[in-house]
Amino acid sequence: MQFLLDLLGAIANAGDTVTEFFKSIPDYFGQLVVWGNAWYVKLKFLWLIYSLELAYKTAEYLLNDIGFNDMLASFFNALPDEIR
């Protein structure tokens, strides 16, 4: 008799677990949306950092190509001693 009661209790608990699972689906969906949004923000920040690095390297290359550093050094050296 106890076996039947335990079996019925286990079936009831399994049914309760299934219903609780279906009741918590909206919470799971909300957690999925939050995780997706965090992933998107992380990717966006990484892309912005990569873009800044690329822009810096491009500017550095262009300034070296036109000789800006050498020109600036020659202008600075052409100043009188009391101004330098």
Tab-separated table of C-alpha atoms in Angstrom:
chain	number	residue	atom	x	y	z
A	1	MET	CA	0.000	0.000	0.000
A	2	GLN	CA	2.832	2.372	0.870
A	3	PHE	CA	4.382	1.641	-2.519
A	4	LEU	CA	1.224	2.816	-4.303
A	5	LEU	CA	1.089	5.984	-2.210
A	6	ASP	CA	4.759	6.698	-2.937
A	7	LEU	CA	4.186	6.045	-6.642
A	8	LEU	CA	1.200	8.401	-6.760
A	9	GLY	CA	3.207	11.024	-4.839
A	10	ALA	CA	6.075	10.724	-7.327
A	11	ILE	CA	3.678	11.099	-10.278
A	12	ALA	CA	2.098	14.160	-8.647
A	13	ASN	CA	5.523	15.670	-8.002
A	14	ALA	CA	6.545	15.026	-11.611
A	15	GLY	CA	3.374	16.713	-12.849
A	16	ASP	CA	4.001	19.651	-10.522
A	17	THR	CA	7.550	19.930	-11.856
A	18	VAL	CA	6.296	20.010	-15.453
A	19	THR	CA	3.696	22.682	-14.681
A	20	GLU	CA	6.291	24.787	-12.829
A	21	PHE	CA	8.574	24.477	-15.851
A	22	PHE	CA	5.872	25.821	-18.158
A	23	LYS	CA	5.062	28.613	-15.703
A	24	SER	CA	8.702	29.712	-15.617
A	25	ILE	CA	9.175	29.857	-19.409
A	26	PRO	CA	8.637	33.669	-19.466
A	27	ASP	CA	11.419	34.048	-16.874
A	28	TYR	CA	13.710	31.888	-18.995
A	29	PHE	CA	12.898	34.017	-22.026
A	30	GLY	CA	13.667	37.197	-20.055
A	31	GLN	CA	17.002	35.770	-18.956
A	32	LEU	CA	17.792	34.842	-22.557
A	33	VAL	CA	17.024	38.397	-23.715
A	34	VAL	CA	19.246	39.863	-20.977
A	35	TRP	CA	22.091	37.495	-21.924
A	36	GLY	CA	21.700	38.380	-25.612
A	37	ASN	CA	21.736	42.092	-24.831
A	38	ALA	CA	24.881	41.739	-22.694
A	39	TRP	CA	26.552	39.801	-25.513
A	40	TYR	CA	25.594	42.548	-28.003
A	41	VAL	CA	26.993	45.296	-25.748
A	42	LYS	CA	30.242	43.354	-25.333
A	43	LEU	CA	30.583	42.928	-29.094
A	44	LYS	CA	29.837	46.607	-29.651
A	45	PHE	CA	32.545	47.683	-27.175
A	46	LEU	CA	35.058	45.316	-28.736
A	47	TRP	CA	34.245	46.697	-32.185
A	48	LEU	CA	34.658	50.291	-30.944
A	49	ILE	CA	38.045	49.468	-29.410
A	50	TYR	CA	39.159	47.767	-32.625
A	51	SER	CA	37.973	50.779	-34.659
A	52	LEU	CA	39.921	53.192	-32.446
A	53	GLU	CA	43.036	51.063	-32.792
A	54	LEU	CA	42.665	51.006	-36.572
A	55	ALA	CA	42.094	54.784	-36.724
A	56	TYR	CA	45.197	55.403	-34.599
A	57	LYS	CA	47.361	53.203	-36.804
A	58	THR	CA	46.000	54.900	-39.932
A	59	ALA	CA	46.686	58.390	-38.554
A	60	GLU	CA	50.172	57.361	-37.471
A	61	TYR	CA	50.931	55.977	-40.926
A	62	LEU	CA	49.627	59.091	-42.703
A	63	LEU	CA	51.567	61.478	-40.442
A	64	ASN	CA	54.763	59.520	-41.013
A	65	ASP	CA	54.070	59.391	-44.745
A	66	ILE	CA	53.840	63.171	-45.123
A	67	GLY	CA	56.805	63.728	-42.806
A	68	PHE	CA	54.902	65.626	-40.134
A	69	ASN	CA	57.214	64.569	-37.295
A	70	ASP	CA	60.335	65.638	-39.180
A	71	MET	CA	58.727	68.935	-40.169
A	72	LEU	CA	57.677	69.618	-36.566
A	73	ALA	CA	61.183	68.822	-35.296
A	74	SER	CA	62.780	71.126	-37.879
A	75	PHE	CA	60.400	73.985	-36.988
A	76	PHE	CA	61.128	73.500	-33.302
A	77	ASN	CA	64.880	73.490	-33.920
A	78	ALA	CA	64.554	76.665	-36.007
A	79	LEU	CA	63.213	78.600	-33.009
A	80	PRO	CA	65.585	80.927	-31.189
A	81	ASP	CA	67.272	79.528	-28.093
A	82	GLU	CA	65.458	81.815	-25.658
A	83	ILE	CA	62.027	80.570	-26.853
A	84	ARG	CA	62.921	76.877	-26.791
